[in-house]
Coordinates of C-alpha atoms in Angstrom, one line a residue:
Chain A
M1 CA 37.5 -8.2 -8.1
K2 CA 38.5 -9.0 -11.8
P3 CA 36.4 -7.4 -14.5
K4 CA 35.3 -10.9 -15.7
A5 CA 34.2 -11.8 -12.2
L6 CA 32.4 -8.6 -11.8
F7 CA 30.8 -9.2 -15.2
I8 CA 29.6 -12.6 -14.3
L9 CA 28.3 -11.4 -10.9
Q10 CA 26.3 -8.6 -12.6
A11 CA 24.9 -11.0 -15.2
C12 CA 23.8 -13.4 -12.5
A13 CA 22.4 -10.7 -10.5
L14 CA 20.4 -9.5 -13.5
A15 CA 19.2 -13.0 -14.4
V16 CA 18.2 -13.7 -10.8
F17 CA 16.3 -10.3 -10.7
L18 CA 14.6 -10.9 -14.0
A19 CA 13.6 -14.5 -12.7
G20 CA 12.3 -12.9 -9.5
V21 CA 10.2 -10.3 -11.5
L22 CA 8.9 -12.9 -13.9
A23 CA 8.0 -15.2 -11.0
S24 CA 6.4 -12.2 -9.1
I25 CA 4.2 -11.4 -12.2
A26 CA 3.3 -15.1 -12.6
T27 CA 2.4 -15.4 -8.9
I28 CA 0.3 -12.1 -9.1
R29 CA -1.7 -13.5 -11.9
Q30 CA -2.1 -16.9 -10.4
N31 CA -3.0 -15.4 -6.9
L32 CA -5.8 -13.2 -8.7
D33 CA -7.2 -16.5 -10.2
L34 CA -6.8 -18.3 -6.8
R35 CA -8.5 -15.6 -5.1
G36 CA -11.6 -16.0 -7.0
K37 CA -11.5 -19.7 -6.5
I38 CA -11.0 -19.2 -2.7
R39 CA -13.9 -16.6 -2.5
N40 CA -16.2 -19.2 -4.3
K41 CA -15.1 -21.9 -2.0
M42 CA -15.5 -19.6 1.2
E43 CA -19.0 -19.0 0.2
T44 CA -19.6 -22.8 -0.2
L45 CA -18.1 -23.3 3.1
A46 CA -20.2 -20.6 4.7
Q47 CA -23.3 -22.2 3.3
L48 CA -22.3 -25.6 4.5
V49 CA -21.4 -24.3 8.0
A50 CA -24.9 -22.6 8.3
M51 CA -26.4 -25.9 7.3
K52 CA -24.3 -27.7 9.9
Q53 CA -25.3 -25.2 12.6
T54 CA -29.0 -25.9 11.7
R55 CA -28.3 -29.5 11.7
D56 CA -26.6 -29.2 15.2
R57 CA -29.6 -27.3 16.5
H58 CA -31.7 -30.3 15.5
Q59 CA -29.5 -32.6 16.9
A60 CA -29.4 -30.7 20.2
A61 CA -33.2 -30.5 20.3
L62 CA -33.3 -34.4 19.6
R63 CA -30.8 -34.9 22.6
V64 CA -33.2 -32.9 24.9
F65 CA -35.9 -35.3 23.9
E66 CA -33.7 -38.3 24.3
G67 CA -32.8 -37.1 27.9
L68 CA -36.4 -37.1 28.8
S69 CA -37.4 -39.6 31.5
N70 CA -40.8 -40.3 30.0
T71 CA -40.9 -40.5 26.2
S72 CA -44.6 -41.0 25.6
P73 CA -46.9 -38.2 25.4
V74 CA -49.5 -37.7 28.1
S75 CA -53.0 -38.8 27.3
L76 CA -54.9 -35.8 26.0
A77 CA -58.1 -37.3 27.4
S78 CA -57.0 -37.6 31.0
L79 CA -55.8 -33.9 30.6
G80 CA -59.0 -32.8 29.3
H81 CA -60.9 -34.4 32.1
A82 CA -58.4 -32.7 34.6
T83 CA -58.6 -29.0 33.1
V84 CA -61.9 -28.7 31.4
T85 CA -65.0 -29.0 33.2
N86 CA -68.4 -30.1 32.0
A87 CA -67.2 -31.1 28.6
L88 CA -65.8 -34.3 27.3
P89 CA -63.4 -33.8 24.4
E90 CA -63.7 -35.9 21.2
I91 CA -60.1 -37.0 20.5
R92 CA -59.2 -38.6 17.2
E93 CA -55.8 -39.1 15.6
R94 CA -55.2 -37.4 12.3
E95 CA -51.8 -38.4 11.5
S96 CA -48.8 -40.1 12.5
R97 CA -45.4 -40.6 11.0
N98 CA -42.1 -42.0 11.9
L99 CA -39.3 -39.7 12.9
T100 CA -35.7 -40.5 13.5
V101 CA -34.3 -43.3 15.9
G102 CA -37.7 -44.8 17.0
W103 CA -39.6 -41.5 17.5
T104 CA -43.0 -41.0 16.1
L105 CA -44.9 -37.7 15.5
R106 CA -48.7 -38.0 16.3
Q107 CA -51.1 -35.3 15.3
M108 CA -54.4 -35.3 17.3
E109 CA -57.6 -33.4 16.8
V110 CA -59.3 -32.5 20.1
V111 CA -62.8 -31.2 19.8
F112 CA -64.8 -29.7 22.8
S113 CA -68.4 -29.0 22.1
E114 CA -70.2 -26.4 24.1
V115 CA -67.4 -25.7 26.3
N116 CA -66.5 -22.7 28.4
L117 CA -64.1 -21.0 26.1
S118 CA -62.1 -19.4 28.9
Q119 CA -61.0 -22.9 29.9
I120 CA -59.3 -23.5 26.7
P121 CA -56.0 -21.4 27.3
G122 CA -55.7 -23.6 30.6
F123 CA -56.1 -26.7 28.7
L124 CA -53.3 -25.6 26.0
Q125 CA -51.0 -24.6 28.7
A126 CA -51.3 -27.8 30.5
V127 CA -50.7 -29.8 27.4
E128 CA -47.8 -27.8 26.4
M129 CA -46.3 -28.1 29.9
Q130 CA -46.0 -31.8 29.5
R131 CA -42.8 -33.8 28.7
P132 CA -42.7 -34.6 26.0
P133 CA -45.0 -31.6 25.2
W134 CA -48.1 -31.3 23.0
R135 CA -48.0 -28.3 20.6
L136 CA -50.9 -26.4 19.3
V137 CA -50.9 -26.5 15.4
E138 CA -54.2 -25.1 14.6
C139 CA -57.2 -23.9 16.6
T140 CA -60.8 -23.0 15.6
L141 CA -63.0 -21.4 18.0
A142 CA -66.6 -20.8 17.4
S143 CA -69.0 -19.0 20.2
S144 CA -72.3 -20.4 20.8
R145 CA -75.3 -18.5 19.8
Q146 CA -77.2 -19.9 22.9
A147 CA -75.1 -18.7 25.8
D148 CA -72.1 -16.3 26.5
G149 CA -68.7 -17.7 26.9
L150 CA -69.7 -21.1 25.6
G151 CA -68.6 -22.4 22.2
R152 CA -67.0 -25.1 20.1
A153 CA -63.1 -25.5 20.2
V154 CA -61.4 -27.5 17.6
L155 CA -57.6 -28.0 18.4
I156 CA -55.0 -29.7 16.3
L157 CA -52.1 -30.8 18.5
E158 CA -49.0 -32.8 17.8
A159 CA -46.4 -34.4 19.9
A160 CA -43.3 -36.5 19.4
G161 CA -42.9 -39.7 21.4
K162 CA -41.9 -43.3 21.5
T163 CA -45.1 -45.1 21.8
G164 CA -44.1 -48.0 19.9
R165 CA -47.1 -47.5 17.6
Q166 CA -47.0 -49.2 14.1
T167 CA -47.5 -47.0 11.1
T168 CA -48.2 -47.8 7.5
E169 CA -45.9 -47.6 4.7
G170 CA -44.5 -44.2 4.0
G171 CA -44.6 -43.4 7.7
R172 CA -48.1 -41.9 7.5
R173 CA -51.5 -43.1 8.7
T174 CA -54.6 -41.4 9.2
T175 CA -57.5 -42.8 11.4
D176 CA -60.8 -41.6 12.4
N177 CA -61.1 -43.9 15.5
K178 CA -62.1 -42.2 18.6
T179 CA -59.7 -42.7 21.6
H180 CA -61.6 -41.8 24.5
Chain B
M1 CA 36.9 6.2 -2.4
P2 CA 33.5 7.0 -1.1
S3 CA 31.0 8.7 -3.6
R4 CA 30.7 11.7 -1.2
P5 CA 33.9 11.8 1.0
R6 CA 33.7 13.7 4.2
V7 CA 37.5 14.6 4.4
C8 CA 39.6 15.9 1.5
Y9 CA 43.2 17.2 1.0
G10 CA 43.6 19.7 -1.8
V11 CA 47.2 19.9 -3.0
A12 CA 48.1 22.9 -5.2
L13 CA 51.7 23.0 -6.7
S14 CA 53.4 26.4 -7.0
G15 CA 56.7 26.1 -8.4
S16 CA 58.5 23.6 -6.4
A17 CA 56.3 24.1 -3.4
A18 CA 53.0 22.3 -2.4
V19 CA 50.3 24.0 -0.6
T20 CA 47.9 21.5 1.3
V21 CA 44.6 22.2 2.7
R22 CA 42.8 19.7 4.8
A23 CA 38.9 20.2 4.6
W24 CA 36.1 18.1 6.1
R25 CA 32.5 18.2 5.6
S26 CA 30.5 18.6 9.0
S27 CA 27.1 16.9 9.6
G28 CA 25.4 20.0 8.6
G29 CA 27.0 20.0 5.1
T30 CA 29.4 23.1 6.0
V31 CA 32.9 22.6 4.7
R32 CA 35.6 23.5 7.2
Q33 CA 39.3 23.9 6.2
A34 CA 42.7 24.1 7.7
V35 CA 46.1 24.8 5.9
L36 CA 48.6 22.1 6.8
T37 CA 51.9 23.4 7.8
K38 CA 55.1 22.0 6.3
G39 CA 55.5 19.8 9.4
E40 CA 52.0 18.4 9.2
T41 CA 52.3 17.9 5.5
A42 CA 55.6 15.9 6.1
A43 CA 54.0 14.0 9.0
R44 CA 51.1 13.0 6.5
R45 CA 53.6 11.8 4.0
S46 CA 55.4 9.7 6.3
A47 CA 52.3 8.1 7.7
G48 CA 51.6 6.7 4.4
G49 CA 50.4 9.6 2.3
L50 CA 47.6 8.7 -0.3
A51 CA 47.7 5.1 0.5
E52 CA 46.7 5.9 4.1
S53 CA 44.0 8.3 2.9
A54 CA 42.7 5.8 0.3
R55 CA 42.2 3.3 3.1
S56 CA 40.5 5.7 5.3
G57 CA 38.1 7.1 2.8
D58 CA 39.7 10.4 2.7
V59 CA 40.3 11.9 -0.9
T60 CA 43.3 13.9 -2.1
V61 CA 42.7 16.3 -5.0
G62 CA 45.3 17.9 -7.3
C63 CA 45.0 20.1 -10.2
L64 CA 46.2 20.4 -13.8
A65 CA 47.7 23.8 -14.4
V66 CA 46.2 26.0 -17.1
Q67 CA 49.3 26.0 -19.2
E68 CA 48.9 22.2 -19.5
S69 CA 45.3 22.2 -20.4
L70 CA 42.5 24.1 -22.2
T71 CA 39.0 25.1 -21.7
L72 CA 36.9 25.8 -24.5
W73 CA 33.2 26.7 -25.4
L74 CA 32.0 24.7 -28.3
N75 CA 29.0 25.8 -30.1
S76 CA 27.1 23.0 -31.9
P77 CA 24.2 23.6 -34.4
L78 CA 21.9 21.2 -32.8
V79 CA 19.1 21.8 -30.5
S80 CA 18.9 18.5 -28.9
R81 CA 21.3 18.1 -26.1
A82 CA 21.7 14.2 -26.4
K83 CA 22.4 14.7 -30.3
A84 CA 24.9 17.6 -29.4
E85 CA 26.8 15.4 -27.0
K86 CA 27.4 13.0 -29.9
V87 CA 29.0 15.6 -32.3
L88 CA 30.7 17.7 -29.8
P89 CA 33.8 15.3 -29.7
S90 CA 34.1 15.7 -33.3
L91 CA 33.8 19.5 -33.0
L92 CA 36.5 19.4 -30.3
D93 CA 38.8 17.2 -32.7
I94 CA 38.5 20.1 -35.2
Q95 CA 39.5 22.7 -32.7
L96 CA 42.4 20.9 -31.1
P97 CA 46.0 21.2 -32.6
F98 CA 46.5 17.5 -31.8
P99 CA 44.4 14.2 -32.2
V100 CA 41.4 13.9 -29.7
E101 CA 42.5 10.5 -29.0
D102 CA 45.8 11.7 -27.5
C103 CA 44.0 13.7 -24.8
M104 CA 41.6 13.4 -22.1
Y105 CA 38.4 15.7 -22.0
R106 CA 35.3 16.2 -20.1
F107 CA 32.3 18.4 -20.9
V108 CA 31.7 20.2 -17.8
E109 CA 28.8 22.5 -18.7
F110 CA 26.0 22.7 -21.3
R111 CA 24.2 25.9 -21.9
R112 CA 21.5 26.8 -24.4
T113 CA 22.4 29.8 -26.7
P114 CA 19.9 32.5 -27.4
E115 CA 19.4 30.8 -30.8
G116 CA 18.4 27.6 -29.0
T117 CA 21.4 25.5 -29.9
I118 CA 23.6 23.7 -27.4
S119 CA 26.9 25.2 -26.4
A120 CA 29.2 23.2 -24.1
L121 CA 32.3 23.9 -22.1
V122 CA 35.0 21.3 -22.5
C123 CA 38.2 20.7 -20.4
A124 CA 40.9 19.0 -22.2
A125 CA 44.5 18.0 -21.7
R126 CA 47.1 15.9 -23.5
R127 CA 47.8 12.5 -22.0
E128 CA 51.5 13.4 -21.6
A129 CA 50.6 16.6 -19.6
I130 CA 48.5 14.6 -17.2
Q131 CA 51.2 12.0 -16.9
A132 CA 53.7 14.9 -16.3
C133 CA 51.5 16.4 -13.7
L134 CA 51.0 13.3 -11.9
E135 CA 54.6 12.8 -11.8
R136 CA 55.3 16.2 -10.3
Y137 CA 52.6 15.4 -7.5
Q138 CA 54.3 12.0 -6.9
A139 CA 57.7 13.9 -6.7
Q140 CA 55.9 16.0 -3.9
G141 CA 55.0 12.6 -2.0
T142 CA 51.4 12.6 -3.0
D143 CA 49.3 10.9 -5.6
P144 CA 45.9 12.7 -6.2
M145 CA 42.9 10.6 -6.7
L146 CA 41.2 13.4 -8.5
L147 CA 42.8 15.8 -11.0
D148 CA 40.8 18.9 -11.3
H149 CA 41.4 21.8 -13.5
E150 CA 43.0 25.0 -12.1
G151 CA 41.1 27.5 -14.1
L152 CA 37.6 26.1 -13.3
A153 CA 38.6 25.6 -9.5
L154 CA 39.7 29.2 -9.3
W155 CA 36.5 30.4 -11.0
T156 CA 34.0 28.4 -8.9
Q157 CA 35.8 29.2 -5.6
S158 CA 35.8 32.9 -6.4
L159 CA 32.0 32.5 -6.9
V160 CA 31.7 30.8 -3.5
E161 CA 33.9 33.2 -1.6
R162 CA 33.1 36.3 -3.5
P163 CA 29.5 36.0 -5.0
P164 CA 28.9 38.5 -7.9
A165 CA 26.7 41.4 -7.0
E166 CA 23.2 41.1 -8.6
S167 CA 22.9 43.4 -11.3
R168 CA 19.2 44.2 -12.1
R169 CA 20.1 46.7 -15.0
G170 CA 22.2 45.9 -17.9
P171 CA 24.4 42.9 -18.8
A172 CA 26.1 40.9 -16.0
P173 CA 29.5 42.5 -14.8
Y174 CA 32.7 41.0 -16.1
R175 CA 35.0 39.4 -13.5
V176 CA 38.7 38.8 -14.0
L177 CA 40.6 36.6 -11.5
I178 CA 44.4 36.8 -11.4
C179 CA 46.3 34.2 -9.5
L180 CA 49.8 35.2 -9.0
A181 CA 51.9 32.0 -8.1
D182 CA 55.6 32.0 -7.7
D183 CA 56.4 30.9 -11.2
H184 CA 53.4 31.8 -13.1
A185 CA 50.1 33.8 -13.2
T186 CA 46.8 32.5 -14.0
L187 CA 44.1 34.6 -15.5
V188 CA 40.5 33.5 -15.5
I189 CA 38.0 35.6 -17.2
G190 CA 34.1 35.3 -16.9
C191 CA 31.0 37.2 -17.0
G192 CA 28.5 37.0 -14.1
E193 CA 28.5 33.3 -13.2
R194 CA 29.5 32.2 -16.6
Y195 CA 32.9 30.9 -16.9
G196 CA 34.6 32.3 -19.9
N197 CA 38.3 31.2 -20.5
A198 CA 41.5 30.8 -18.5
H199 CA 45.2 31.8 -19.5
S200 CA 48.4 31.2 -18.2
L201 CA 51.7 33.4 -18.3
Q202 CA 55.1 33.1 -16.9
M203 CA 55.9 35.3 -14.0
P204 CA 58.6 37.6 -14.5
S205 CA 61.8 36.9 -12.4
S206 CA 62.2 40.5 -11.4
P207 CA 59.8 43.3 -10.2
M208 CA 61.3 45.5 -13.0
S209 CA 59.8 43.2 -15.5
N210 CA 56.1 44.0 -14.3
D211 CA 55.5 46.0 -17.4
D212 CA 56.1 43.1 -19.7
L213 CA 53.5 41.1 -17.6
V214 CA 51.0 43.9 -17.9
N215 CA 51.6 44.1 -21.6
R216 CA 50.8 40.3 -22.0
L217 CA 47.8 40.5 -19.8
Q218 CA 46.2 43.4 -21.7
L219 CA 47.0 41.5 -25.0
I220 CA 45.1 38.5 -23.6
L221 CA 42.4 40.6 -22.1
H222 CA 41.8 42.7 -25.2
A223 CA 40.8 39.4 -26.9
D224 CA 38.3 38.6 -24.3
L225 CA 36.9 42.0 -23.0
P226 CA 35.3 44.9 -24.7
A227 CA 37.4 47.9 -24.1
G228 CA 36.0 50.4 -21.4
V229 CA 33.7 47.8 -19.6
G230 CA 33.5 47.5 -15.9
V231 CA 35.4 44.7 -14.5
Q232 CA 35.7 43.2 -11.0
W233 CA 39.4 42.5 -10.4
L234 CA 40.2 39.7 -8.0
F235 CA 43.7 38.7 -6.9
C236 CA 44.9 35.6 -5.2
G237 CA 47.9 33.3 -5.1
A238 CA 51.2 33.1 -3.2
R239 CA 52.3 36.5 -4.4
A240 CA 48.9 38.4 -4.1
G241 CA 50.3 39.6 -0.8
E242 CA 52.9 41.6 -2.6
A243 CA 51.1 45.0 -2.5
A244 CA 53.4 46.7 -5.0
V245 CA 52.8 44.0 -7.7
V246 CA 49.1 44.0 -7.2
D247 CA 48.8 47.8 -7.2
A248 CA 51.0 48.0 -10.4
L249 CA 48.9 45.6 -12.2
Y250 CA 45.5 47.0 -10.9
R251 CA 46.5 50.6 -12.0
S252 CA 47.7 49.5 -15.3
L253 CA 44.6 47.4 -16.1
T254 CA 42.0 49.7 -14.8
S255 CA 43.3 52.4 -17.1
V256 CA 41.5 50.4 -19.8
W257 CA 38.8 48.4 -17.8
P258 CA 37.9 50.3 -14.7
G259 CA 36.7 48.4 -11.8
T260 CA 36.9 47.4 -8.2
L261 CA 39.8 45.6 -6.6
T262 CA 39.3 42.5 -4.5
L263 CA 42.0 40.9 -2.6
I264 CA 41.1 37.3 -1.6
E265 CA 41.7 36.4 2.0
K266 CA 44.3 33.9 2.6
P267 CA 45.3 34.1 -1.0
A268 CA 48.1 31.6 -1.0
S269 CA 45.7 28.6 -0.2
F270 CA 42.9 29.8 -2.3
L271 CA 43.4 27.2 -5.1
A272 CA 43.9 24.5 -2.7
R273 CA 40.7 25.5 -0.7
A274 CA 38.9 25.5 -4.1
L275 CA 40.1 21.9 -4.9
C276 CA 38.8 20.8 -1.4
V277 CA 35.5 22.5 -1.7
R278 CA 34.8 21.1 -5.3
A279 CA 35.7 17.7 -4.1
L280 CA 33.3 17.7 -1.0
K281 CA 30.4 19.5 -2.4
R282 CA 28.3 19.3 -5.6
G283 CA 28.2 22.2 -7.8
P284 CA 29.0 23.6 -11.4
L285 CA 31.9 22.9 -13.5
R286 CA 33.1 19.9 -11.5
C287 CA 35.9 18.1 -13.5
N288 CA 38.2 15.0 -13.0
L289 CA 40.7 14.5 -15.7
R290 CA 42.0 11.3 -14.1
Q291 CA 40.0 8.9 -16.1
Q292 CA 40.4 5.7 -18.0
T293 CA 44.1 4.6 -17.8
F294 CA 44.8 7.4 -15.3
T295 CA 42.2 6.4 -12.9
H296 CA 43.5 6.1 -9.3
P297 CA 43.5 2.5 -8.1
A298 CA 41.6 3.4 -4.9
V299 CA 39.1 5.2 -7.1
R300 CA 38.9 2.2 -9.4
R301 CA 38.5 -0.1 -6.2
A302 CA 35.8 2.0 -5.0
A303 CA 33.9 2.0 -8.3
D304 CA 34.4 -1.8 -8.4
G305 CA 33.0 -2.0 -4.9
R306 CA 30.1 0.0 -5.7
A307 CA 29.4 -2.0 -8.9
R308 CA 29.8 -5.2 -6.8
A309 CA 27.5 -3.8 -4.0
A310 CA 24.8 -2.9 -6.6
A311 CA 25.1 -6.3 -8.2
V312 CA 24.8 -8.1 -4.8
G313 CA 21.8 -5.7 -4.1
I314 CA 20.0 -6.7 -7.2
L315 CA 20.9 -10.4 -6.7
I316 CA 19.5 -10.2 -3.2
A317 CA 16.5 -8.3 -4.4
G318 CA 15.9 -11.0 -7.2
I319 CA 16.3 -13.8 -4.6
L320 CA 13.8 -12.0 -2.2
L321 CA 11.3 -11.6 -5.1
A322 CA 11.5 -15.2 -6.2
G323 CA 11.3 -16.1 -2.6
F324 CA 8.3 -14.0 -1.8
S325 CA 6.7 -15.3 -5.0
L326 CA 7.1 -18.8 -4.2
T327 CA 6.0 -18.4 -0.5
S328 CA 2.9 -16.5 -1.6
R329 CA 2.0 -19.1 -4.1
L330 CA 2.5 -21.9 -1.7
L331 CA 0.6 -20.1 1.0
G332 CA -2.4 -19.4 -1.5
E333 CA -2.4 -23.0 -2.5
R334 CA -2.2 -24.3 1.1
R335 CA -5.1 -22.1 2.0
F336 CA -7.1 -23.1 -1.0
N337 CA -6.4 -26.8 -0.1
R338 CA -7.4 -26.2 3.4
I339 CA -10.7 -24.7 2.5
K340 CA -11.3 -27.6 0.2
S341 CA -10.6 -30.2 2.8
E342 CA -12.8 -28.2 5.2
I343 CA -15.6 -28.2 2.7
A344 CA -15.2 -32.0 2.1
A345 CA -15.2 -32.6 6.0
V346 CA -18.3 -30.6 6.5
A347 CA -20.0 -32.1 3.5
G348 CA -19.0 -35.6 4.6
E349 CA -20.4 -34.9 8.1
L350 CA -23.7 -33.5 6.7
A351 CA -24.3 -36.2 4.2
P352 CA -22.6 -39.4 5.5
G353 CA -22.2 -42.2 3.0
V354 CA -22.9 -39.9 0.1
T355 CA -20.2 -39.8 -2.7
I356 CA -20.1 -36.1 -3.4
P357 CA -18.5 -35.0 -6.8
Y358 CA -16.1 -32.1 -6.6
G359 CA -18.0 -28.7 -6.9
R360 CA -21.3 -30.3 -6.2
E361 CA -21.3 -30.1 -2.4
I362 CA -24.1 -27.8 -1.8
P363 CA -26.8 -29.4 -4.0
E364 CA -25.8 -32.9 -2.8
V365 CA -25.8 -31.9 0.9
Q366 CA -29.1 -30.1 0.5
K367 CA -30.6 -33.2 -1.0
A368 CA -29.3 -35.2 1.8
W369 CA -30.4 -32.7 4.5
E370 CA -33.9 -32.5 3.0
K371 CA -34.3 -36.1 3.8
Q372 CA -33.1 -35.7 7.3
V373 CA -34.9 -32.4 8.2
S374 CA -38.4 -33.8 8.0
Q375 CA -37.5 -36.3 10.7
T376 CA -35.8 -33.9 13.1
A377 CA -37.8 -30.6 12.3
P378 CA -40.6 -31.5 15.0
F379 CA -37.9 -31.7 17.8
I380 CA -36.7 -28.1 17.1
D381 CA -40.2 -26.8 16.5
A382 CA -41.0 -27.9 20.1
F383 CA -38.6 -25.0 21.1
A384 CA -40.3 -22.5 18.9
P385 CA -42.8 -20.0 20.5
S386 CA -46.0 -21.5 21.2
L387 CA -49.1 -20.8 19.2
A388 CA -51.1 -20.9 22.4
V389 CA -49.3 -17.7 23.5
R390 CA -50.5 -16.1 20.1
L391 CA -54.0 -17.2 20.8
A392 CA -53.9 -15.7 24.2
E393 CA -52.6 -12.4 22.7
V394 CA -55.3 -12.4 20.1
I395 CA -58.0 -12.9 22.7
K396 CA -56.5 -10.1 24.8
A397 CA -56.5 -7.7 21.8
G398 CA -60.2 -8.5 21.2
Q399 CA -61.1 -7.8 24.9
A400 CA -59.2 -4.6 24.9
S401 CA -60.9 -3.5 21.7
D402 CA -64.2 -4.3 23.3
V403 CA -65.3 -6.7 20.3
R404 CA -66.9 -9.9 20.5
F405 CA -65.7 -12.9 18.4
E406 CA -68.0 -15.2 16.9
T407 CA -65.3 -17.4 15.1
L408 CA -61.6 -17.6 15.5
S409 CA -59.4 -19.7 13.4
L410 CA -55.6 -19.5 14.2
R411 CA -52.9 -21.2 12.4
R412 CA -49.2 -20.4 12.2
N413 CA -48.9 -17.2 10.1
S414 CA -52.6 -16.8 9.5
L415 CA -55.7 -15.6 11.5
I416 CA -59.3 -15.5 10.6
L417 CA -61.7 -13.7 12.8
T418 CA -65.4 -12.8 12.6
G419 CA -67.3 -11.1 15.2
V420 CA -69.5 -8.1 16.2
T421 CA -68.9 -4.8 17.8
E422 CA -71.1 -1.9 19.0
D423 CA -69.1 0.7 17.4
W424 CA -67.5 1.0 13.9
D425 CA -64.3 2.5 15.3
Q426 CA -63.7 -0.4 17.8
C427 CA -62.9 -2.6 14.6
G428 CA -60.2 -0.1 13.9
Q429 CA -58.6 -0.5 17.4
L430 CA -58.6 -4.3 16.9
E431 CA -56.9 -3.7 13.4
Q432 CA -54.3 -1.6 15.2
R433 CA -53.6 -4.2 17.9
L434 CA -53.4 -6.9 15.5
K435 CA -50.8 -4.9 13.4
A436 CA -48.8 -4.4 16.5
L437 CA -48.5 -8.2 16.9
G438 CA -47.1 -8.3 13.4
Y439 CA -49.9 -9.2 11.3
T440 CA -50.7 -7.9 8.1
V441 CA -54.5 -7.1 8.6
K442 CA -57.4 -7.0 6.0
L443 CA -60.6 -5.8 7.8
E444 CA -64.1 -5.8 6.5
R445 CA -67.0 -4.2 8.1
Q446 CA -70.5 -4.4 7.4
E447 CA -73.0 -1.4 8.1
A448 CA -75.5 -2.4 10.7
V449 CA -79.0 -2.4 9.0
A450 CA -81.3 -4.6 11.0
E451 CA -79.1 -4.9 14.0
T452 CA -77.6 -2.3 16.1
E453 CA -74.2 -4.0 16.1
V454 CA -71.4 -3.9 13.4
R455 CA -70.3 -7.2 11.9
F456 CA -66.7 -7.5 10.9
T457 CA -64.3 -9.9 9.3
V458 CA -60.5 -10.0 9.7
N459 CA -58.2 -11.8 7.4
A460 CA -54.6 -11.4 8.9
E461 CA -51.3 -12.9 7.5
G462 CA -47.8 -13.1 8.9
G463 CA -47.0 -12.3 12.5
G464 CA -46.8 -15.9 13.4
P465 CA -44.6 -16.9 16.3

């Protein structure tokens, strides 16, 4: 190889090597910056995925309800008659509001006066076994001073159902009407 | 020529004859040698000689005779070696009887003097002498790639084959190596492992003239050796086998400088062996006077090849660096864009119909989700543990603690109880049982005054299903 050609080769090699080194330095600096951005975006993505998983669980729960053959909650009065003896419940709707795709959430207050308190768990089990189920939200029991085992039970129950009931604006309504 | 050849031919000229030794380096690094017979040497010449060797990667080494060159220790007044290396050529120019531009020189060793300054051993030869030496080799049918120095080669090989005895007391012993060739004698003087100087003398034509040789040797040695010091005498060369010559020289010289006599084995090929060993192995005082315009074409081609390979290597390294950088950058950006598009997809799915500005995905999606969650939460709540179960557990805890509840108010995450019990400690049992259910319990008891029973109130939080 002629000296001039060798010199050109060496010069080219040096130039390419320096370009490679400069490119590497620039890339390292850019990647450090990019790594911070990617980390932030990964955190954002992780939060969104967590929210999506929550949303998916909600959707799955809704699909279970949609799959029910009966979409109206069972009457609490009839269940009360069937499971609690010697006591008629006072039932009133406390609140109802619209949910998604035609579903309505109804919250009912069930009051048993002078009832055998040992029958309350059976009543609660019966209402929660229904499809769609009633759920106990709040419960207040007070024993009677006159007789052992008797007392007053105030149960707040709620259930989602497609009853076709109309609600007031804002999806909320409170009524004091007795339903039995 | 490879940077570290494995096979080497050392060619030493002695008068009109040439002694050739073939040496090769084994895988363990050991150098093995064989003297070529005249027939083998002739066969090698006819097979292409050096040109053949150059192609095969073998190396042929010759040497410049002491009478055509000089070795000299130069003392610089400088302490720094780098600075000394700059001024040493000027010092050499002063010492030489001819212009330094007319000669080739190599600094083969640097030492620090007791004063701390730098002392350098230089090997120099006139260009005409090098040209004449190469022509003599070419007349013998060989063209050495490397041109070593006879005196340095003899000295280092004597250290290899006859290492100096370690002297723990006093100064290192002197050593004088006398190489008796057919037409000349070479005298190499050193002390311990330190090379001193080399001289050359014409060999007398008749044995009767040995006295003249002794006188000239003594003349030279008186200049380099203090009288009466012990000297290790070594003899080599083609005529070292002539016992009469060696004995006469040894008797005469030991009368002034007593010492032991050592005859080198296979003395005729000693110089050729030395050339081979120096070419094959690294070590001190290595020298090649075939430089610049005298550089052998094969050596120049090899150097060009190495330079070209290095340049290509650097070029490839540069291309790889640039390629890796570009790839890394592209992969990083691709990953970033993929994450961005995933975020956009998930955000779009969670907040359909909402225009989400870049970087505001979480707040916008949360805003949209808060609107949706109130409509779907009751469905997921239906699958949460029932409060009726918790009611049953609280009642069971009361029965187990033998307390009687008067009121019980249960909500998710809160519990209020009032009741009576016959014993103060039974409230404590109830408290422990409620804690086991996960409640944080605040228990208040009232001392029985008019009644026999203890009244209590429990406010509990947490523990909800």
